[in-house]
PDB file of C-alpha atoms in Angstrom:
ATOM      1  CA  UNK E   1     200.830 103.834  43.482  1.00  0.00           C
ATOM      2  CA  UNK E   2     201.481 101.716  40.614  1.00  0.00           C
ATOM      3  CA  UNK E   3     205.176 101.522  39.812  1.00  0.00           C
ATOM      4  CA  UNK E   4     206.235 104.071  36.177  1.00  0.00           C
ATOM      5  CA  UNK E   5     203.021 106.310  36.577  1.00  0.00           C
ATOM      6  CA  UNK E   6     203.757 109.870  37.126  1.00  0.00           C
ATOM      7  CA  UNK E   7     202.829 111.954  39.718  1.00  0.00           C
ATOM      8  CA  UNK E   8     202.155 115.857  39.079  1.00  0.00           C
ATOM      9  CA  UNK E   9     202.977 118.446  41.948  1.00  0.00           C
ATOM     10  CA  UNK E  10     205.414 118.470  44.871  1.00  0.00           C
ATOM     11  CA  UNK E  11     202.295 118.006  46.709  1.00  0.00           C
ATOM     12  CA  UNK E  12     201.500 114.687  45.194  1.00  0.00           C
ATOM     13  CA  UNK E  13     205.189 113.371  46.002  1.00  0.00           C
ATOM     14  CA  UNK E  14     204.846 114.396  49.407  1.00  0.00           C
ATOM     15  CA  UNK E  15     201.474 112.628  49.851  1.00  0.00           C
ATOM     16  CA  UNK E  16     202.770 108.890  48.211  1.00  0.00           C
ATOM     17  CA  UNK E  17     206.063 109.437  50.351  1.00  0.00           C
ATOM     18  CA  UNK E  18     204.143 109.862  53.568  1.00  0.00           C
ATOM     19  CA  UNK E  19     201.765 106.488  52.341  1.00  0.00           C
ATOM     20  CA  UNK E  20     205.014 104.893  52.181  1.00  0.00           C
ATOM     21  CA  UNK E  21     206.080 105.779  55.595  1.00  0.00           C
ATOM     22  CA  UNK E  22     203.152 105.629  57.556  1.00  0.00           C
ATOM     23  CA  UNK E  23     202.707 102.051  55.369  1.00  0.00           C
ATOM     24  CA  UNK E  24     206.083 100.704  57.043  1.00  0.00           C
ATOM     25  CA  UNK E  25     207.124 100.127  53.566  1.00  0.00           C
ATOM     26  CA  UNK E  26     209.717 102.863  54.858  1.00  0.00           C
ATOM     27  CA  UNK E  27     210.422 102.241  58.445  1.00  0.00           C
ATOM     28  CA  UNK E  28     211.803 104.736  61.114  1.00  0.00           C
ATOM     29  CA  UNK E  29     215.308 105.187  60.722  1.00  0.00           C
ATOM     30  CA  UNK E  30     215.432 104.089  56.713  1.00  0.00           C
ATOM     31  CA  UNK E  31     217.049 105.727  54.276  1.00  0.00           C
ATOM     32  CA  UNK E  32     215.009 106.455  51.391  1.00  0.00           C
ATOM     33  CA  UNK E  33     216.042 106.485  47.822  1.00  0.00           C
ATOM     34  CA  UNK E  34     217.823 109.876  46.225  1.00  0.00           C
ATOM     35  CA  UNK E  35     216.081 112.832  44.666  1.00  0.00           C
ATOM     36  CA  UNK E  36     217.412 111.471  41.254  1.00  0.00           C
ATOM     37  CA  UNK E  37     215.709 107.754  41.805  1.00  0.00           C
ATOM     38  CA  UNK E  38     212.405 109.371  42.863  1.00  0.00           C
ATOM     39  CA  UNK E  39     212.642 111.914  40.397  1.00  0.00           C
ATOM     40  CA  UNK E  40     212.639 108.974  37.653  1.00  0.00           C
ATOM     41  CA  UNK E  41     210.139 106.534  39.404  1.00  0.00           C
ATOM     42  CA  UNK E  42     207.825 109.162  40.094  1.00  0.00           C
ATOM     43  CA  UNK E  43     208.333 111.099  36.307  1.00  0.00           C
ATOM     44  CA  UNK E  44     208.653 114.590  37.849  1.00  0.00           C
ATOM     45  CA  UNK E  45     211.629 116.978  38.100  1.00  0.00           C
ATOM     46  CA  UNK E  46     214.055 116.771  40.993  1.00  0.00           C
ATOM     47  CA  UNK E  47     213.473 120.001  42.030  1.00  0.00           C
ATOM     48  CA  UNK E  48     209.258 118.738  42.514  1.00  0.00           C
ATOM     49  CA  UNK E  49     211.171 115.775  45.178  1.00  0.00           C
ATOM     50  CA  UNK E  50     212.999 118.186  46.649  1.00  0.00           C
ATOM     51  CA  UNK E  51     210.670 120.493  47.534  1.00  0.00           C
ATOM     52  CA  UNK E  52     208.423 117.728  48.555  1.00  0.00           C
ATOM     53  CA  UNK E  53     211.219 116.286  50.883  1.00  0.00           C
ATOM     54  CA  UNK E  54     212.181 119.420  52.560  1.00  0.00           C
ATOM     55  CA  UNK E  55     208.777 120.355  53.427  1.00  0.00           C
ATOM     56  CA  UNK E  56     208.623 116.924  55.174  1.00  0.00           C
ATOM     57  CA  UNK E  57     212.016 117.322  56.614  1.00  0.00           C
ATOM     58  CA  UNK E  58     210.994 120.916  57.484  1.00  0.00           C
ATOM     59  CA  UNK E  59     208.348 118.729  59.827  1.00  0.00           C
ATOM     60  CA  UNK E  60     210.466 116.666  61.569  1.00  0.00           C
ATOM     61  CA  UNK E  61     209.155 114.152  59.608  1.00  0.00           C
ATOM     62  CA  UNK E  62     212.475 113.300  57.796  1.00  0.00           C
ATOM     63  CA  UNK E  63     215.875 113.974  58.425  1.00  0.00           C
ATOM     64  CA  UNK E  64     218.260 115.305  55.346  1.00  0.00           C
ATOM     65  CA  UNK E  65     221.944 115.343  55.884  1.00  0.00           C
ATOM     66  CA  UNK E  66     224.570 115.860  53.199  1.00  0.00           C
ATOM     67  CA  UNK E  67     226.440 112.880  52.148  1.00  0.00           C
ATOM     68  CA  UNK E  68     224.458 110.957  54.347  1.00  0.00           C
ATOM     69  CA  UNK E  69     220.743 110.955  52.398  1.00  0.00           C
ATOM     70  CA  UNK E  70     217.617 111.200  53.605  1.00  0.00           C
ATOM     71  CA  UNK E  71     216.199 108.888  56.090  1.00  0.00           C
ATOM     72  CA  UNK E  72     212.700 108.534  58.269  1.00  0.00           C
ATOM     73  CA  UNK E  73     212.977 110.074  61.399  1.00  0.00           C
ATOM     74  CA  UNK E  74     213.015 107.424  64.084  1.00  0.00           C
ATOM     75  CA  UNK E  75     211.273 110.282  66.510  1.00  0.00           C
ATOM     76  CA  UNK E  76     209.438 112.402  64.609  1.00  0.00           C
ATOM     77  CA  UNK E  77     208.381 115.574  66.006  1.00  0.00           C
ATOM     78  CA  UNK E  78     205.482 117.748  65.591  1.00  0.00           C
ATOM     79  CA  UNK E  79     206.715 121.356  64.915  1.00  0.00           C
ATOM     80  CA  UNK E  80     203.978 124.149  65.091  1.00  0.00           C
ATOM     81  CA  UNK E  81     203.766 126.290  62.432  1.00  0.00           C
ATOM     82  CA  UNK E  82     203.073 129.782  62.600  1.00  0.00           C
ATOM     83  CA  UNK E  83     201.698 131.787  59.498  1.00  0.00           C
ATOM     84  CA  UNK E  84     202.181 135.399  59.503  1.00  0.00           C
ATOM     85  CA  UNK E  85     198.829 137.377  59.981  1.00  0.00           C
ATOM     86  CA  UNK E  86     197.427 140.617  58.266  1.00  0.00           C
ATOM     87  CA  UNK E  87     197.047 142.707  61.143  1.00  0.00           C
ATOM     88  CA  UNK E  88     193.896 144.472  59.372  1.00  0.00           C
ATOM     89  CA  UNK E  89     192.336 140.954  59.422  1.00  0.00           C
ATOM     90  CA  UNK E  90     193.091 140.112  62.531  1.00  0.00           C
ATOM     91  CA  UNK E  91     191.195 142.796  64.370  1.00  0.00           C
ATOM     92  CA  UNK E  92     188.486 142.221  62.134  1.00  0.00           C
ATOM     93  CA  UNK E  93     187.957 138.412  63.015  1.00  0.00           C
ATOM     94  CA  UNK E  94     187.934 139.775  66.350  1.00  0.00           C
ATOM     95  CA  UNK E  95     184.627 141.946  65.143  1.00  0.00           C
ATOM     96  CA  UNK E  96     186.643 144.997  66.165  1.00  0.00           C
ATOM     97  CA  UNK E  97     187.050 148.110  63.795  1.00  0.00           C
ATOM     98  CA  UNK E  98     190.274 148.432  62.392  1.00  0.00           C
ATOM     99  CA  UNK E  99     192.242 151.749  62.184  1.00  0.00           C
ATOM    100  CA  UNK E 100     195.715 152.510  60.703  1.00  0.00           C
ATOM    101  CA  UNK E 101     197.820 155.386  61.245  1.00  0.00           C
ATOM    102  CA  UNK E 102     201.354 155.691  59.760  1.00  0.00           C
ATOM    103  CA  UNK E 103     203.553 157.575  62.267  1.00  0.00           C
ATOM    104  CA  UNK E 104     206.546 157.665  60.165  1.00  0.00           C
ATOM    105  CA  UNK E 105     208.261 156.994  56.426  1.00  0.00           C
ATOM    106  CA  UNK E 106     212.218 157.451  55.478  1.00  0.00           C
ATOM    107  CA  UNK E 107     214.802 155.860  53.418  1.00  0.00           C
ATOM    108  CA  UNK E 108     217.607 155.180  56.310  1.00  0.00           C
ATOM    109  CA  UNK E 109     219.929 151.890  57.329  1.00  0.00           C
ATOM    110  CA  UNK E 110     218.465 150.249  60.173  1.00  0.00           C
ATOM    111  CA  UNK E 111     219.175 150.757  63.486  1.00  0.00           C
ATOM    112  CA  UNK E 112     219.254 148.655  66.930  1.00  0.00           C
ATOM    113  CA  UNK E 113     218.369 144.940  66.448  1.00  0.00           C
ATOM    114  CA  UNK E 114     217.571 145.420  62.902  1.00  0.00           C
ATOM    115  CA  UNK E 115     220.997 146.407  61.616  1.00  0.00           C
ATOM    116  CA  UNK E 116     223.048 142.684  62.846  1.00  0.00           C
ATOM    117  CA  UNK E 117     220.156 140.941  60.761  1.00  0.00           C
ATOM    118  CA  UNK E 118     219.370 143.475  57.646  1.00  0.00           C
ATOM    119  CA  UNK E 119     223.601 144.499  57.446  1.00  0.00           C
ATOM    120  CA  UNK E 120     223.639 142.715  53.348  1.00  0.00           C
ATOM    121  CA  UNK E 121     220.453 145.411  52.318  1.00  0.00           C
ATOM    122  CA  UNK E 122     222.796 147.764  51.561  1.00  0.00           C
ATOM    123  CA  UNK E 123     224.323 151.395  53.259  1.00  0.00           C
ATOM    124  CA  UNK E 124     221.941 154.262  54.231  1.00  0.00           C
ATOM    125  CA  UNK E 125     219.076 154.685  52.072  1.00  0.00           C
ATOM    126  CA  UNK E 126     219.496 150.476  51.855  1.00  0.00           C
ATOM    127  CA  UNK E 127     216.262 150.208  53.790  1.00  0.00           C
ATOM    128  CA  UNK E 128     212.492 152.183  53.837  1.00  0.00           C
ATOM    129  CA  UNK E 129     211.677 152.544  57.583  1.00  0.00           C
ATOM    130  CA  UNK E 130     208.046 152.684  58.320  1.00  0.00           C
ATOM    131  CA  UNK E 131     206.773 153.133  61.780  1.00  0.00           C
ATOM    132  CA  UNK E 132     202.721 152.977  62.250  1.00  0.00           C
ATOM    133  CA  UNK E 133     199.730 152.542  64.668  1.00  0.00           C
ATOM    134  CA  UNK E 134     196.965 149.469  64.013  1.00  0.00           C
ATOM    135  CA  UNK E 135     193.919 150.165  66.306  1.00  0.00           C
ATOM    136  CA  UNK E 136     190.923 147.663  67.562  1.00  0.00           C
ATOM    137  CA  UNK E 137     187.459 149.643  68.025  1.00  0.00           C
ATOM    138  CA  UNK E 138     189.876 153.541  68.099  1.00  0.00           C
ATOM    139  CA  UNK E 139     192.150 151.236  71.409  1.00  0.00           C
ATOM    140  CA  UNK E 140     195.804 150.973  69.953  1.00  0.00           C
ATOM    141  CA  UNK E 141     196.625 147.532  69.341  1.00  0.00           C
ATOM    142  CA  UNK E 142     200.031 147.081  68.166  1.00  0.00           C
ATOM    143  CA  UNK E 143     203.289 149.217  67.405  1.00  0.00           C
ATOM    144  CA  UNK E 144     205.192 148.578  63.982  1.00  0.00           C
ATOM    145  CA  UNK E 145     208.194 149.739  63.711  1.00  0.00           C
ATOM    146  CA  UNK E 146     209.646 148.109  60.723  1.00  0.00           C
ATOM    147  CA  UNK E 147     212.606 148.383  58.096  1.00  0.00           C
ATOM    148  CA  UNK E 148     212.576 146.817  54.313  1.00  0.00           C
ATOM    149  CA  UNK E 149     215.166 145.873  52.125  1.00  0.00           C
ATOM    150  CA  UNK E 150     214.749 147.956  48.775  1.00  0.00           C
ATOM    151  CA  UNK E 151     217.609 145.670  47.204  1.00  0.00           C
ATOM    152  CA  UNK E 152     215.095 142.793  47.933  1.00  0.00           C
ATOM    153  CA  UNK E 153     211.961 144.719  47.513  1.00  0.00           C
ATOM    154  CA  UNK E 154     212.242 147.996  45.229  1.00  0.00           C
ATOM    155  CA  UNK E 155     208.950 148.331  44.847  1.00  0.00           C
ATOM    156  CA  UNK E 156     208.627 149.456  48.488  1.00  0.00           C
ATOM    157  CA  UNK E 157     210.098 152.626  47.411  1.00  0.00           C
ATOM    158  CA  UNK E 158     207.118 153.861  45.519  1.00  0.00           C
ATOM    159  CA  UNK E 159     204.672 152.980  48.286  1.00  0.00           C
ATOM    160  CA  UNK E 160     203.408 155.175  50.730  1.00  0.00           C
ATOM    161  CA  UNK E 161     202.294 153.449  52.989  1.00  0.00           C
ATOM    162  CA  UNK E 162     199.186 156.045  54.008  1.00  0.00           C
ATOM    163  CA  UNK E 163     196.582 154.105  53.634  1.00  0.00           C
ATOM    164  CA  UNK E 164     197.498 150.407  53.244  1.00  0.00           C
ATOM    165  CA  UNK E 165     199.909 149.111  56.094  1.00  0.00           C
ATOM    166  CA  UNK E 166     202.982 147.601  55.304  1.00  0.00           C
ATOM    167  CA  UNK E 167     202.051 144.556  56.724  1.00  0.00           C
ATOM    168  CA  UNK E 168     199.407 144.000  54.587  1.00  0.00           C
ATOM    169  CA  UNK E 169     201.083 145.418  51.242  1.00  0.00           C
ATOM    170  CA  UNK E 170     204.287 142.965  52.118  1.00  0.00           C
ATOM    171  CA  UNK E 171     202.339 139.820  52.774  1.00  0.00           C
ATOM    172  CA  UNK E 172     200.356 140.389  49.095  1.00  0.00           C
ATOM    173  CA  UNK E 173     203.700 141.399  47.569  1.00  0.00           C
ATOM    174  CA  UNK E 174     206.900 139.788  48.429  1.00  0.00           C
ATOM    175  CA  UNK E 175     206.500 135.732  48.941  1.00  0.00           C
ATOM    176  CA  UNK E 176     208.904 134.758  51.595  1.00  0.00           C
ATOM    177  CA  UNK E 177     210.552 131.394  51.519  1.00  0.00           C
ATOM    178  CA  UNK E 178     211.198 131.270  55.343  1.00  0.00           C
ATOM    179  CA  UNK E 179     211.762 133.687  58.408  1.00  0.00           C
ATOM    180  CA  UNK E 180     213.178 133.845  62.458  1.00  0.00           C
ATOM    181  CA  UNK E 181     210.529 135.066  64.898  1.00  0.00           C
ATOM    182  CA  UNK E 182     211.440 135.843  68.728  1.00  0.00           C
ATOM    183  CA  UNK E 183     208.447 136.437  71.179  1.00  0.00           C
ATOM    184  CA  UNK E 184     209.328 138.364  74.453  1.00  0.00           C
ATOM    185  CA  UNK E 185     208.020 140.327  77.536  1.00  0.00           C
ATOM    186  CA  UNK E 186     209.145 143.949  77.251  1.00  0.00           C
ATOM    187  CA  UNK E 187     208.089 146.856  79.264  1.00  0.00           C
ATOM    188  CA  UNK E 188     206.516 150.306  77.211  1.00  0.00           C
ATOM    189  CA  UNK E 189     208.879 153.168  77.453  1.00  0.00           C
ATOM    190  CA  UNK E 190     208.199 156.676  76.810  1.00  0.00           C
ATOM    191  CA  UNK E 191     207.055 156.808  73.210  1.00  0.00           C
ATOM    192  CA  UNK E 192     205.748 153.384  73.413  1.00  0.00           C
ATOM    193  CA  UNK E 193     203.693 154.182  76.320  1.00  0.00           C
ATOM    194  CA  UNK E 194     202.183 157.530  74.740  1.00  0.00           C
ATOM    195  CA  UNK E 195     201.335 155.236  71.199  1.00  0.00           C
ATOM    196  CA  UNK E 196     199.573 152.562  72.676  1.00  0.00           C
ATOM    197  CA  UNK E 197     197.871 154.500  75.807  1.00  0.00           C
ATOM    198  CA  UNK E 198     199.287 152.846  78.398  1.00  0.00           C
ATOM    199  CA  UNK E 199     201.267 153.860  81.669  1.00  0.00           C
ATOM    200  CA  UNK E 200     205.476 153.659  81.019  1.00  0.00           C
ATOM    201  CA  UNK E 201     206.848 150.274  82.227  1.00  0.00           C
ATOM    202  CA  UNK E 202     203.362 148.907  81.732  1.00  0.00           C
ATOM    203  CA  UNK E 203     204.225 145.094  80.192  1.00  0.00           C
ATOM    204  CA  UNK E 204     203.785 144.779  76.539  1.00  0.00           C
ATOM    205  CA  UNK E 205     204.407 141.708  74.260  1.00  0.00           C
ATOM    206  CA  UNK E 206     206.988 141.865  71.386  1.00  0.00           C
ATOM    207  CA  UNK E 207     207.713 140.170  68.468  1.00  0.00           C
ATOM    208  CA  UNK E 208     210.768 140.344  66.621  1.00  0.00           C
ATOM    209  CA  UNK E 209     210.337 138.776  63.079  1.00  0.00           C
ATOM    210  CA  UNK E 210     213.136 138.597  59.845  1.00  0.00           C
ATOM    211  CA  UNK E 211     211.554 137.460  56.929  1.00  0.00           C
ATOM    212  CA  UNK E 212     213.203 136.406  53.998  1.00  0.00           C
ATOM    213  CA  UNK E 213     213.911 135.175  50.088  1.00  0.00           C
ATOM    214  CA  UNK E 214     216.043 132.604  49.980  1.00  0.00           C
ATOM    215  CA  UNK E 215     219.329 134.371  51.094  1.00  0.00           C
ATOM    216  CA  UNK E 216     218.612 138.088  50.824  1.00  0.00           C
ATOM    217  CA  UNK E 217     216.435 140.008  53.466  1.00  0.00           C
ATOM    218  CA  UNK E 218     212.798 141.392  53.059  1.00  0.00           C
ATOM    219  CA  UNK E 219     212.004 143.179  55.872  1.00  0.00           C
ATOM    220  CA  UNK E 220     212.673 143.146  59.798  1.00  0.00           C
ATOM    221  CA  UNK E 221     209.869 143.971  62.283  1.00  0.00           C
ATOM    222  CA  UNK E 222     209.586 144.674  65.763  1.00  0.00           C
ATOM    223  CA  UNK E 223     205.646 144.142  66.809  1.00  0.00           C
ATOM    224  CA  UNK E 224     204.628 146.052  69.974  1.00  0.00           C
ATOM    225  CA  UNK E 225     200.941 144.936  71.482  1.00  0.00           C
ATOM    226  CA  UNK E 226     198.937 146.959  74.134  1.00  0.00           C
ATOM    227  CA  UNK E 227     198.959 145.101  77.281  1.00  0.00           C
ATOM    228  CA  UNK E 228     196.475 142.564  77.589  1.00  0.00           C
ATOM    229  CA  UNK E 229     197.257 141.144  74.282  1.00  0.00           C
ATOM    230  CA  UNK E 230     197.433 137.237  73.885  1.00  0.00           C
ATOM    231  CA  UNK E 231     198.337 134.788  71.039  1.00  0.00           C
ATOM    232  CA  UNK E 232     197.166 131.362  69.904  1.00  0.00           C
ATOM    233  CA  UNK E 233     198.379 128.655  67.357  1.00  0.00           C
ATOM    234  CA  UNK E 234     197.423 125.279  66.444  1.00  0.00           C
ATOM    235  CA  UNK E 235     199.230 122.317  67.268  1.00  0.00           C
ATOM    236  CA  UNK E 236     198.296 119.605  64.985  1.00  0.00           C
ATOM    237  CA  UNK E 237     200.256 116.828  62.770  1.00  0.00           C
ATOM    238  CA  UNK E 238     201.409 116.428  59.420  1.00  0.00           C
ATOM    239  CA  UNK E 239     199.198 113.447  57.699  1.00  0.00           C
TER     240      UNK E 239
END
């Protein structure tokens, strides 16, 4: 990059700082200039280097610490990402039929794990729960039992859900800037078991996920699959 020319897009910044790095002409363990320096040198906004920096930091690819700048990771790590999938879509690259069937729709505060991590959407009526069936080929698949912020989403209020999951509206909807996502072994009780056809105590795998805008809650979901469900990722590098 020739020194004064400018640089358009967060995604430009990131690319020149990770030419610098993997150059040597920032080492592991330096501290790179300030948001304000690149900001100038680059002729961008601030907020375009931050964003670039955090998504590298967000890699393991730099390390940000107040007061203390931003320097090159002397161990970078590989993180795996995982994107959030359309459950609709999901069957179908499968070359499965989907099916949907909502099971439940109610204005209510959340209950069980939900409430710790939704407690800021607001009293009862705070959240829309929505509870529904996704099916592969007329087999259940997965369980949602789910609860939305209508502080941080309103315009979940005037949904019905009926036809188009919430899953699906949510993900075309409400961008999220980042989420918390616990995978676990659980056993199907009663109502689980009768939903997805299996025996009770029959292992099922669950996923608790929290998505969210900046500070403020979208939704909280507890995922449900039929036994003999797996999942698969990538694991790859940031070049």
């Amino acid at each position: 990059m020739t020194r004064g020319a400018r640089i358009g897009g967060w995604q430009a910044v990131q690319a020149e700082v990770l030419r610098r790095i993997h150059a040597r002409e920032w080492p592991p363990g330096h501290v790179i200039p300030g948001e304000v320096a690149l900001a100038r040198e680059f002729g961008c906004a601030r907020a375009t280097v931050n964003r670039a920096l955090q998504a590298l930091a967000d890699t393991g690819i730099l390390e940000r610490r107040r007061k203390a700048g931003t320097r090159v990771a002397l161990h970078p790590v590989s993180r795996a990402t995982l994107d959030i999938p359309v459950i609709r879509q999901e069957i179908e690259a499968r070359g499965q039929t989907y099916g949907y069937r909502l099971l439940a729709r109610e204005e209510q505060a959340p209950e069980g794990w939900a409430r710790t991590v939704m407690h800021h959407a607001g009293a009862a009526g705070g959240c829309l729960h929505v509870e529904a069936l996704h099916s592969a080929d007329g087999v259940p698949f997965v369980l949602e039992n789910r609860w939305i912020s209508l502080s941080t989403v309103p315009g979940a209020a005037e949904r019905d859900f009926a036809t188009v999951s919430a899953n699906e509206w949510l993900l075309a909807t409400a961008p999220y800037t980042h989420g918390d996502i616990r995978f676990s072994a659980g056993t199907a009780d009663a109502d689980t078991a009768r939903l997805l056809d299996c025996a009770v105590g029959a292992p099922v795998f669950v996923v608790n996920r929290v998505t969210w805008d900046h500070d403020a809650p979208i939704t909280a979901v507890r995922l449900s699959y039929a036994p003999g469900y797996s999942v698969e990722t990538r694991i790859g590098t940031l070049s």
